[in-house]
Amino acid sequence: MIKIELKHLFSPGKIGNVQIKNRIVRSATYERRAMKYGIVSDKLIELYRELAEGGTGLIITGAIGIDPKATGGPDQPYLFDDSHMEGQRKLVKEVHNYSDTKIAAQFVHTGRQGTHPKYTSVAPSPIEDKSTNKIPKELATEEIEKIVQNFVVATRRAYECEYDMVQMHGAHGYLLSNFISPYTNIRTDEYGGSTEKRAKILVDIYNHARDEVGKDFPILIKLQIDDDIPSGLKLEEGIKIAKIMVDTGYNAIEPSGGIGESISLNKNPLPSRFVKSPDDENYFLDSAKKLKPIMKDCPLILVGGVRNPLSAEKILQEKHADFISLSRPLIYEPDLPNRWKSGDLSPAKCLSCNSCFMTMMTGEVYCVVKKKLEKKRLKKEKQKN
Ligand SMILES: Cc1cc2nc3c(=O)[nH]c(=O)nc-3n(C[C@H](O)[C@H](O)[C@H](O)COP(=O)(O)O)c2cc1C
């Protein structure tokens, strides 16, 4: 049998000055495995060890809370207080001990989609969320500046915990994407109006965080490029915003799209970033092709339905992306990169059924399909004996 070599997928790449051993990224995935008060638990560390052992080049953590009033839900890890650092440090150390895997901390402020039981959700403008009928509170300028500061202080803490880099969550209808969208931001001050003004918060976060951690610590962004709702952000403007991010100095962009409301407005069963059909492979590839020409030397991380190592190899070879990124496939197969590296080039076992996404509503995130198969196998084994 001829062994096909995935020369590009398994060649090292750089984000800023940090070398990544291959081009496979674990896209941020909320796990619901932290302890009370956002403290990292042993089972969370165990999950990251498994991912590191599985051969991923760069792991991006599930979204970490950076503002006590805008955390993402139960069992989320936080980094808005020094008391969160000990556990985070342990997690990073474990990943680094197990392999030469790099790890980035992803930071989120939930913004308009906030579900905190005690605090009202906030946003650039008081536009009703049609999926919840909630109207968020409009942020005052000083409150925006405080939020910028929260992202910056969390970046410094991540740096001190020896994370290799950080990623700002600027997508999926959370606060930073609320600012860049003309649908959710109708402000008339310095943070609203033109594309540049709507992107100002992202520029401010980068510049202040850069001052805090120096030039060698990569700062990435998961960037909304399309809200997937009629009056929302469209790709054409998403590309303009990506250009602003590149010119600002962000060290890599992972384009994404869809907001919580796209479910009710588009009658989609789930936001557009989650697709049901296995035919919808590489569903941000067309957008990536349009983005690439403005990216200069800034790496593009392609996420969304990447399942087949041969098409991933082709995407990298044709330079439509610099890295590929996986979320759901690594929930099913944390060792998928090693499987592909060993020569088993069958696509990811993930069916894109989104059962993992649904588990997030009730407890720890896991792959329902895999669990069912495992149960069946155990039952058969028992019957044999
Ligand atoms: C269970 C689950 C949790 C997720 N949590 C996050 C998150 O914390 N931050 C984020 O930016 N994206 C999150 N995502 C989106 C993924 O990072 C990714 O963009 C999306 O699933 C598409 O990639 P895939 O086709 O490889 O799954 C999550 C997705 C799933 C399924």
Tab-separated table of C-alpha atoms and ligand atoms in Angstrom:
chain	number	residue	atom	x	y	z
A	1	MET	CA	0.000	0.000	0.000
A	2	ILE	CA	1.285	3.466	-0.871
A	3	LYS	CA	1.605	5.691	2.172
A	4	ILE	CA	0.298	9.195	1.481
A	5	GLU	CA	2.342	11.821	3.244
A	6	LEU	CA	0.554	14.808	4.744
A	7	LYS	CA	3.553	17.052	4.257
A	8	HIS	CA	1.774	20.309	4.953
A	9	LEU	CA	-0.526	19.173	7.766
A	10	PHE	CA	2.416	17.799	9.716
A	11	SER	CA	4.962	20.493	8.985
A	12	PRO	CA	5.737	23.019	11.734
A	13	GLY	CA	4.239	26.497	11.500
A	14	LYS	CA	4.614	29.751	13.392
A	15	ILE	CA	2.186	32.050	15.169
A	16	GLY	CA	4.143	35.165	16.037
A	17	ASN	CA	7.499	33.788	17.125
A	18	VAL	CA	6.034	30.630	18.622
A	19	GLN	CA	6.704	27.440	16.698
A	20	ILE	CA	3.825	24.935	16.498
A	21	LYS	CA	4.802	21.344	15.694
A	22	ASN	CA	2.036	20.802	13.111
A	23	ARG	CA	-0.855	22.696	11.536
A	24	ILE	CA	-3.596	21.181	13.680
A	25	VAL	CA	-5.352	23.426	16.179
A	26	ARG	CA	-7.991	22.439	18.702
A	27	SER	CA	-10.630	25.126	18.334
A	28	ALA	CA	-11.937	26.545	21.625
A	29	THR	CA	-14.485	24.141	23.124
A	30	TYR	CA	-16.422	24.796	26.301
A	31	GLU	CA	-16.113	21.651	28.442
A	32	ARG	CA	-18.067	22.363	31.657
A	33	ARG	CA	-15.422	20.716	33.805
A	34	ALA	CA	-14.261	23.489	36.130
A	35	MET	CA	-14.968	23.534	39.868
A	36	LYS	CA	-16.970	26.058	41.853
A	37	TYR	CA	-15.724	29.656	41.519
A	38	GLY	CA	-14.092	28.913	38.141
A	39	ILE	CA	-11.205	26.906	39.558
A	40	VAL	CA	-9.527	24.381	37.249
A	41	SER	CA	-10.362	20.793	38.231
A	42	ASP	CA	-8.347	17.585	37.884
A	43	LYS	CA	-10.815	16.277	35.293
A	44	LEU	CA	-10.265	19.404	33.188
A	45	ILE	CA	-6.504	18.890	33.378
A	46	GLU	CA	-7.014	15.238	32.407
A	47	LEU	CA	-8.932	16.314	29.266
A	48	TYR	CA	-6.100	18.649	28.222
A	49	ARG	CA	-3.494	15.962	28.863
A	50	GLU	CA	-5.447	13.644	26.586
A	51	LEU	CA	-5.574	16.289	23.853
A	52	ALA	CA	-1.842	16.952	24.203
A	53	GLU	CA	-1.048	13.244	24.007
A	54	GLY	CA	-3.279	12.972	20.946
A	55	GLY	CA	-0.921	15.037	18.808
A	56	THR	CA	-2.676	18.424	18.422
A	57	GLY	CA	-0.137	21.183	17.725
A	58	LEU	CA	-1.981	24.051	19.412
A	59	ILE	CA	-4.801	23.670	21.920
A	60	ILE	CA	-7.101	26.647	22.408
A	61	THR	CA	-8.922	26.341	25.731
A	62	GLY	CA	-12.683	26.559	26.074
A	63	ALA	CA	-13.791	30.140	26.677
A	64	ILE	CA	-12.464	31.436	30.025
A	65	GLY	CA	-14.428	34.073	31.968
A	66	ILE	CA	-12.643	37.390	32.444
A	67	ASP	CA	-15.449	39.404	34.004
A	68	PRO	CA	-17.386	38.194	37.064
A	69	LYS	CA	-20.579	39.795	35.696
A	70	ALA	CA	-20.341	38.178	32.270
A	71	THR	CA	-19.241	34.594	32.687
A	72	GLY	CA	-20.425	31.923	30.291
A	73	GLY	CA	-22.429	29.571	32.461
A	74	PRO	CA	-21.874	26.772	34.937
A	75	ASP	CA	-18.569	24.973	35.363
A	76	GLN	CA	-16.588	27.526	33.354
A	77	PRO	CA	-12.981	28.269	34.304
A	78	TYR	CA	-12.175	31.910	35.104
A	79	LEU	CA	-9.138	34.132	35.105
A	80	PHE	CA	-10.453	37.358	36.598
A	81	ASP	CA	-8.794	36.907	39.977
A	82	ASP	CA	-5.319	35.869	41.152
A	83	SER	CA	-6.947	32.932	42.964
A	84	HIS	CA	-7.665	31.354	39.556
A	85	MET	CA	-4.006	31.265	38.589
A	86	GLU	CA	-2.775	28.254	40.530
A	87	GLY	CA	-5.088	25.825	38.719
A	88	GLN	CA	-4.460	27.431	35.326
A	89	ARG	CA	-0.710	27.180	35.876
A	90	LYS	CA	-1.081	23.473	36.691
A	91	LEU	CA	-3.113	22.879	33.517
A	92	VAL	CA	-0.526	24.598	31.296
A	93	LYS	CA	2.314	22.734	32.986
A	94	GLU	CA	0.589	19.406	32.375
A	95	VAL	CA	0.194	20.133	28.652
A	96	HIS	CA	3.836	21.212	28.372
A	97	ASN	CA	5.051	18.204	30.383
A	98	TYR	CA	3.277	15.719	28.178
A	99	SER	CA	4.484	16.890	24.792
A	100	ASP	CA	5.648	19.885	22.821
A	101	THR	CA	2.036	20.987	22.389
A	102	LYS	CA	1.368	24.712	22.656
A	103	ILE	CA	-1.645	26.111	24.486
A	104	ALA	CA	-3.646	29.341	24.150
A	105	ALA	CA	-6.185	30.710	26.654
A	106	GLN	CA	-9.415	31.908	25.050
A	107	PHE	CA	-11.169	34.852	26.736
A	108	VAL	CA	-14.848	35.670	26.539
A	109	HIS	CA	-17.238	38.328	27.769
A	110	THR	CA	-20.757	37.048	27.094
A	111	GLY	CA	-22.213	40.490	26.281
A	112	ARG	CA	-25.732	40.435	24.903
A	113	GLN	CA	-25.967	36.649	25.258
A	114	GLY	CA	-25.161	36.723	28.960
A	115	THR	CA	-27.171	34.369	31.145
A	116	HIS	CA	-25.724	35.268	34.544
A	117	PRO	CA	-28.417	34.696	37.182
A	118	LYS	CA	-27.478	37.853	39.123
A	119	TYR	CA	-26.456	40.381	36.471
A	120	THR	CA	-28.321	41.846	33.494
A	121	SER	CA	-26.585	41.211	30.184
A	122	VAL	CA	-24.803	44.204	28.653
A	123	ALA	CA	-24.099	45.249	25.072
A	124	PRO	CA	-23.004	48.216	22.999
A	125	SER	CA	-26.692	49.040	22.371
A	126	PRO	CA	-30.015	48.006	23.970
A	127	ILE	CA	-31.248	45.853	21.081
A	128	GLU	CA	-33.671	43.100	22.031
A	129	ASP	CA	-32.415	39.538	21.606
A	130	LYS	CA	-35.258	37.909	19.678
A	131	SER	CA	-34.375	34.417	20.878
A	132	THR	CA	-34.762	35.358	24.568
A	133	ASN	CA	-36.815	38.582	24.337
A	134	LYS	CA	-34.258	40.160	26.675
A	135	ILE	CA	-33.018	43.710	26.195
A	136	PRO	CA	-29.390	44.128	27.288
A	137	LYS	CA	-28.215	47.189	29.168
A	138	GLU	CA	-26.279	49.719	27.074
A	139	LEU	CA	-22.687	50.062	28.251
A	140	ALA	CA	-21.387	53.466	29.358
A	141	THR	CA	-17.956	54.526	28.061
A	142	GLU	CA	-16.287	53.946	31.466
A	143	GLU	CA	-17.797	50.457	31.573
A	144	ILE	CA	-16.323	49.664	28.137
A	145	GLU	CA	-12.927	50.861	29.324
A	146	LYS	CA	-13.222	48.608	32.384
A	147	ILE	CA	-14.049	45.609	30.173
A	148	VAL	CA	-11.017	46.355	27.966
A	149	GLN	CA	-8.972	46.370	31.153
A	150	ASN	CA	-10.441	42.992	32.191
A	151	PHE	CA	-9.290	41.421	28.900
A	152	VAL	CA	-5.851	42.992	29.403
A	153	VAL	CA	-5.408	41.831	33.004
A	154	ALA	CA	-6.537	38.307	32.048
A	155	THR	CA	-3.912	38.350	29.268
A	156	ARG	CA	-1.233	39.277	31.808
A	157	ARG	CA	-2.405	36.490	34.110
A	158	ALA	CA	-2.326	33.972	31.223
A	159	TYR	CA	1.207	35.120	30.398
A	160	GLU	CA	2.234	34.625	34.033
A	161	CYS	CA	0.634	31.162	34.036
A	162	GLU	CA	2.953	30.367	31.088
A	163	TYR	CA	0.293	30.027	28.434
A	164	ASP	CA	1.984	30.237	25.027
A	165	MET	CA	-0.577	32.717	23.701
A	166	VAL	CA	-4.127	34.030	24.150
A	167	GLN	CA	-7.149	34.272	21.873
A	168	MET	CA	-9.889	36.898	22.218
A	169	HIS	CA	-13.364	35.517	21.493
A	170	GLY	CA	-14.659	38.020	18.956
A	171	ALA	CA	-17.365	35.785	17.468
A	172	HIS	CA	-20.695	33.954	17.948
A	173	GLY	CA	-22.754	36.840	19.365
A	174	TYR	CA	-20.682	37.476	22.500
A	175	LEU	CA	-19.648	40.982	23.532
A	176	LEU	CA	-16.759	41.647	21.135
A	177	SER	CA	-18.803	40.496	18.152
A	178	ASN	CA	-21.742	42.617	19.431
A	179	PHE	CA	-19.494	45.647	18.977
A	180	ILE	CA	-18.460	44.912	15.392
A	181	SER	CA	-21.968	44.062	14.197
A	182	PRO	CA	-24.150	46.857	12.771
A	183	TYR	CA	-27.165	44.910	14.086
A	184	THR	CA	-26.166	45.026	17.747
A	185	ASN	CA	-24.124	48.240	17.772
A	186	ILE	CA	-25.956	51.455	16.891
A	187	ARG	CA	-23.861	53.701	19.139
A	188	THR	CA	-22.946	57.152	17.962
A	189	ASP	CA	-19.849	57.659	20.146
A	190	GLU	CA	-16.247	56.561	19.512
A	191	TYR	CA	-17.284	52.850	19.816
A	192	GLY	CA	-20.013	52.909	17.155
A	193	GLY	CA	-20.908	54.175	13.717
A	194	SER	CA	-18.219	53.474	11.097
A	195	THR	CA	-16.605	50.049	10.685
A	196	GLU	CA	-13.434	51.442	12.298
A	197	LYS	CA	-15.311	52.740	15.331
A	198	ARG	CA	-17.191	49.472	15.805
A	199	ALA	CA	-13.823	47.665	15.707
A	200	LYS	CA	-12.214	50.091	18.181
A	201	ILE	CA	-12.729	47.871	21.246
A	202	LEU	CA	-10.746	45.072	19.561
A	203	VAL	CA	-7.947	47.488	18.673
A	204	ASP	CA	-7.888	48.885	22.230
A	205	ILE	CA	-7.722	45.404	23.763
A	206	TYR	CA	-4.835	44.416	21.492
A	207	ASN	CA	-2.823	47.609	22.065
A	208	HIS	CA	-3.208	47.613	25.857
A	209	ALA	CA	-2.587	43.855	26.127
A	210	ARG	CA	0.504	44.194	23.927
A	211	ASP	CA	1.885	46.897	26.244
A	212	GLU	CA	1.289	44.571	29.176
A	213	VAL	CA	2.983	41.392	27.837
A	214	GLY	CA	5.639	42.655	25.422
A	215	LYS	CA	6.143	41.917	21.742
A	216	ASP	CA	6.797	38.161	21.831
A	217	PHE	CA	3.540	36.863	23.295
A	218	PRO	CA	1.050	36.092	20.481
A	219	ILE	CA	-2.434	37.602	20.737
A	220	LEU	CA	-4.988	35.902	18.478
A	221	ILE	CA	-8.605	36.555	17.664
A	222	LYS	CA	-11.551	34.356	16.765
A	223	LEU	CA	-13.300	36.850	14.549
A	224	GLN	CA	-16.909	37.145	13.518
A	225	ILE	CA	-17.056	37.633	9.766
A	226	ASP	CA	-20.772	36.996	9.207
A	227	ASP	CA	-23.666	37.144	11.701
A	228	ASP	CA	-25.845	34.944	9.502
A	229	ILE	CA	-28.945	37.092	10.106
A	230	PRO	CA	-30.574	39.499	7.639
A	231	SER	CA	-29.464	42.826	9.156
A	232	GLY	CA	-26.266	41.543	10.744
A	233	LEU	CA	-22.589	41.701	9.861
A	234	LYS	CA	-21.917	40.524	6.318
A	235	LEU	CA	-18.756	38.976	4.912
A	236	GLU	CA	-17.842	42.086	2.922
A	237	GLU	CA	-17.574	44.135	6.117
A	238	GLY	CA	-16.129	41.154	8.015
A	239	ILE	CA	-13.189	41.277	5.592
A	240	LYS	CA	-12.701	45.006	6.310
A	241	ILE	CA	-12.655	44.254	10.036
A	242	ALA	CA	-10.181	41.416	9.521
A	243	LYS	CA	-7.925	43.898	7.691
A	244	ILE	CA	-8.108	46.259	10.677
A	245	MET	CA	-7.132	43.321	12.934
A	246	VAL	CA	-4.151	42.467	10.700
A	247	ASP	CA	-2.999	46.104	10.634
A	248	THR	CA	-3.439	46.325	14.420
A	249	GLY	CA	-1.028	43.419	14.866
A	250	TYR	CA	-3.167	40.431	15.905
A	251	ASN	CA	-0.948	37.382	15.404
A	252	ALA	CA	-3.571	35.034	13.894
A	253	ILE	CA	-7.229	35.160	12.902
A	254	GLU	CA	-9.703	32.284	13.162
A	255	PRO	CA	-12.750	33.450	11.174
A	256	SER	CA	-16.160	32.266	12.316
A	257	GLY	CA	-19.818	33.287	12.219
A	258	GLY	CA	-23.389	32.997	13.463
A	259	ILE	CA	-25.010	34.314	16.634
A	260	GLY	CA	-27.463	32.768	19.092
A	261	GLU	CA	-30.308	34.624	17.438
A	262	SER	CA	-29.584	33.100	14.010
A	263	ILE	CA	-31.438	30.040	15.338
A	264	SER	CA	-34.788	31.797	15.729
A	265	LEU	CA	-34.400	34.317	12.902
A	266	ASN	CA	-33.218	31.857	10.266
A	267	LYS	CA	-35.217	28.951	11.644
A	268	ASN	CA	-31.934	27.053	11.765
A	269	PRO	CA	-31.861	24.163	14.186
A	270	LEU	CA	-28.533	25.512	15.439
A	271	PRO	CA	-26.325	28.549	14.812
A	272	SER	CA	-24.545	28.506	11.481
A	273	ARG	CA	-21.231	27.681	13.078
A	274	PHE	CA	-22.659	24.229	13.761
A	275	VAL	CA	-23.735	22.340	10.685
A	276	LYS	CA	-25.700	19.132	10.599
A	277	SER	CA	-24.875	17.700	7.248
A	278	PRO	CA	-21.605	15.880	6.733
A	279	ASP	CA	-21.704	17.390	3.200
A	280	ASP	CA	-21.034	20.801	4.716
A	281	GLU	CA	-17.328	20.211	5.074
A	282	ASN	CA	-14.904	23.122	5.401
A	283	TYR	CA	-17.826	25.528	5.529
A	284	PHE	CA	-15.732	28.661	6.064
A	285	LEU	CA	-13.361	27.797	3.195
A	286	ASP	CA	-15.004	30.139	0.679
A	287	SER	CA	-14.786	32.984	3.208
A	288	ALA	CA	-11.160	32.077	3.959
A	289	LYS	CA	-10.316	32.326	0.250
A	290	LYS	CA	-11.721	35.861	0.229
A	291	LEU	CA	-9.900	36.794	3.437
A	292	LYS	CA	-6.488	35.397	2.562
A	293	PRO	CA	-5.430	38.194	0.183
A	294	ILE	CA	-5.710	40.815	2.973
A	295	MET	CA	-3.952	38.716	5.622
A	296	LYS	CA	-0.349	39.706	4.737
A	297	ASP	CA	1.838	37.587	7.098
A	298	CYS	CA	-0.941	37.021	9.632
A	299	PRO	CA	-1.803	33.296	9.808
A	300	LEU	CA	-5.373	32.237	9.022
A	301	ILE	CA	-6.778	29.378	11.105
A	302	LEU	CA	-9.581	27.618	9.242
A	303	VAL	CA	-12.338	26.230	11.465
A	304	GLY	CA	-15.741	24.741	10.621
A	305	GLY	CA	-16.445	21.241	9.397
A	306	VAL	CA	-12.832	20.242	8.755
A	307	ARG	CA	-13.040	16.453	8.765
A	308	ASN	CA	-10.896	15.003	6.001
A	309	PRO	CA	-7.088	15.011	6.275
A	310	LEU	CA	-6.642	14.936	2.498
A	311	SER	CA	-8.762	18.030	1.909
A	312	ALA	CA	-7.074	19.718	4.906
A	313	GLU	CA	-3.707	18.960	3.289
A	314	LYS	CA	-4.914	20.442	-0.012
A	315	ILE	CA	-6.251	23.589	1.696
A	316	LEU	CA	-2.857	24.128	3.345
A	317	GLN	CA	-0.931	23.279	0.187
A	318	GLU	CA	-2.988	25.758	-1.831
A	319	LYS	CA	-2.375	28.341	0.913
A	320	HIS	CA	-6.034	29.091	1.602
A	321	ALA	CA	-5.213	28.682	5.303
A	322	ASP	CA	-2.094	28.327	7.469
A	323	PHE	CA	-3.648	26.086	10.133
A	324	ILE	CA	-6.806	23.977	10.343
A	325	SER	CA	-8.875	23.882	13.484
A	326	LEU	CA	-11.135	21.201	14.963
A	327	SER	CA	-13.669	21.213	17.784
A	328	ARG	CA	-16.272	18.443	17.568
A	329	PRO	CA	-13.936	15.838	15.987
A	330	LEU	CA	-11.559	16.072	18.962
A	331	ILE	CA	-14.417	15.492	21.413
A	332	TYR	CA	-14.937	12.120	19.733
A	333	GLU	CA	-11.266	11.403	18.979
A	334	PRO	CA	-8.763	13.379	21.065
A	335	ASP	CA	-6.025	11.331	19.369
A	336	LEU	CA	-7.169	12.156	15.822
A	337	PRO	CA	-3.936	13.998	14.840
A	338	ASN	CA	-1.853	10.965	15.831
A	339	ARG	CA	-4.226	8.650	13.951
A	340	TRP	CA	-3.776	10.691	10.774
A	341	LYS	CA	-0.033	10.933	11.346
A	342	SER	CA	0.211	7.143	11.659
A	343	GLY	CA	-1.213	6.792	8.137
A	344	ASP	CA	-4.877	6.048	8.913
A	345	LEU	CA	-6.322	8.761	6.712
A	346	SER	CA	-9.984	7.989	7.115
A	347	PRO	CA	-11.932	11.168	7.948
A	348	ALA	CA	-12.801	12.125	11.514
A	349	LYS	CA	-15.416	9.828	13.039
A	350	CYS	CA	-17.427	12.896	14.115
A	351	LEU	CA	-20.814	12.954	12.344
A	352	SER	CA	-21.357	16.708	12.955
A	353	CYS	CA	-24.605	15.676	14.676
A	354	ASN	CA	-24.167	18.325	17.396
A	355	SER	CA	-25.069	15.937	20.182
A	356	CYS	CA	-21.974	17.247	22.008
A	357	PHE	CA	-23.365	20.763	21.786
A	358	MET	CA	-26.597	19.647	23.404
A	359	THR	CA	-24.765	17.957	26.310
A	360	MET	CA	-23.413	21.387	27.201
A	361	MET	CA	-26.914	22.381	28.391
A	362	THR	CA	-26.952	19.794	31.165
A	363	GLY	CA	-23.418	18.980	32.247
A	364	GLU	CA	-19.993	17.851	31.062
A	365	VAL	CA	-19.556	17.960	27.309
A	366	TYR	CA	-19.092	14.581	25.633
A	367	CYS	CA	-19.822	12.815	22.339
A	368	VAL	CA	-23.168	11.042	22.643
A	369	VAL	CA	-22.554	8.846	19.571
A	370	LYS	CA	-19.255	7.596	20.929
A	371	LYS	CA	-20.768	6.875	24.337
A	372	LYS	CA	-23.641	4.904	22.784
A	373	LEU	CA	-21.240	2.819	20.683
A	374	GLU	CA	-19.083	2.184	23.734
A	375	LYS	CA	-22.148	1.035	25.708
A	376	LYS	CA	-23.163	-1.329	22.891
A	377	ARG	CA	-19.663	-2.766	22.721
A	378	LEU	CA	-19.551	-3.371	26.461
A	379	LYS	CA	-22.990	-5.030	26.366
A	380	LYS	CA	-21.857	-7.375	23.574
A	381	GLU	CA	-18.693	-8.229	25.472
A	382	LYS	CA	-20.706	-9.011	28.591
A	383	GLN	CA	-23.059	-11.259	26.612
A	384	LYS	CA	-20.071	-13.160	25.168
A	385	ASN	CA	-18.570	-13.892	28.602
B	1	LIG	C1	-19.540	21.768	22.668
B	1	LIG	C2	-18.966	22.968	21.963
B	1	LIG	C3	-18.448	24.021	22.699
B	1	LIG	C4	-17.891	25.131	22.052
B	1	LIG	N1	-17.314	26.126	22.798
B	1	LIG	C5	-16.706	27.169	22.181
B	1	LIG	C6	-15.988	28.141	22.925
B	1	LIG	O1	-15.871	28.070	24.150
B	1	LIG	N2	-15.419	29.160	22.234
B	1	LIG	C7	-15.497	29.266	20.875
B	1	LIG	O2	-14.945	30.199	20.301
B	1	LIG	N3	-16.135	28.344	20.138
B	1	LIG	C8	-16.727	27.291	20.754
B	1	LIG	N4	-17.313	26.312	20.005
B	1	LIG	C9	-17.263	26.405	18.527
B	1	LIG	C10	-16.046	25.641	17.987
B	1	LIG	O3	-14.840	26.206	18.432
B	1	LIG	C11	-16.031	25.641	16.443
B	1	LIG	O4	-15.929	26.984	15.986
B	1	LIG	C12	-17.251	24.978	15.812
B	1	LIG	O5	-17.665	23.851	16.555
B	1	LIG	C13	-16.951	24.524	14.375
B	1	LIG	O6	-15.862	23.641	14.340
B	1	LIG	P1	-16.041	22.028	14.158
B	1	LIG	O7	-16.806	21.836	12.879
B	1	LIG	O8	-14.636	21.491	14.082
B	1	LIG	O9	-16.784	21.536	15.333
B	1	LIG	C14	-17.881	25.195	20.630
B	1	LIG	C15	-18.404	24.131	19.904
B	1	LIG	C16	-18.940	23.018	20.544
B	1	LIG	C17	-19.465	21.883	19.727
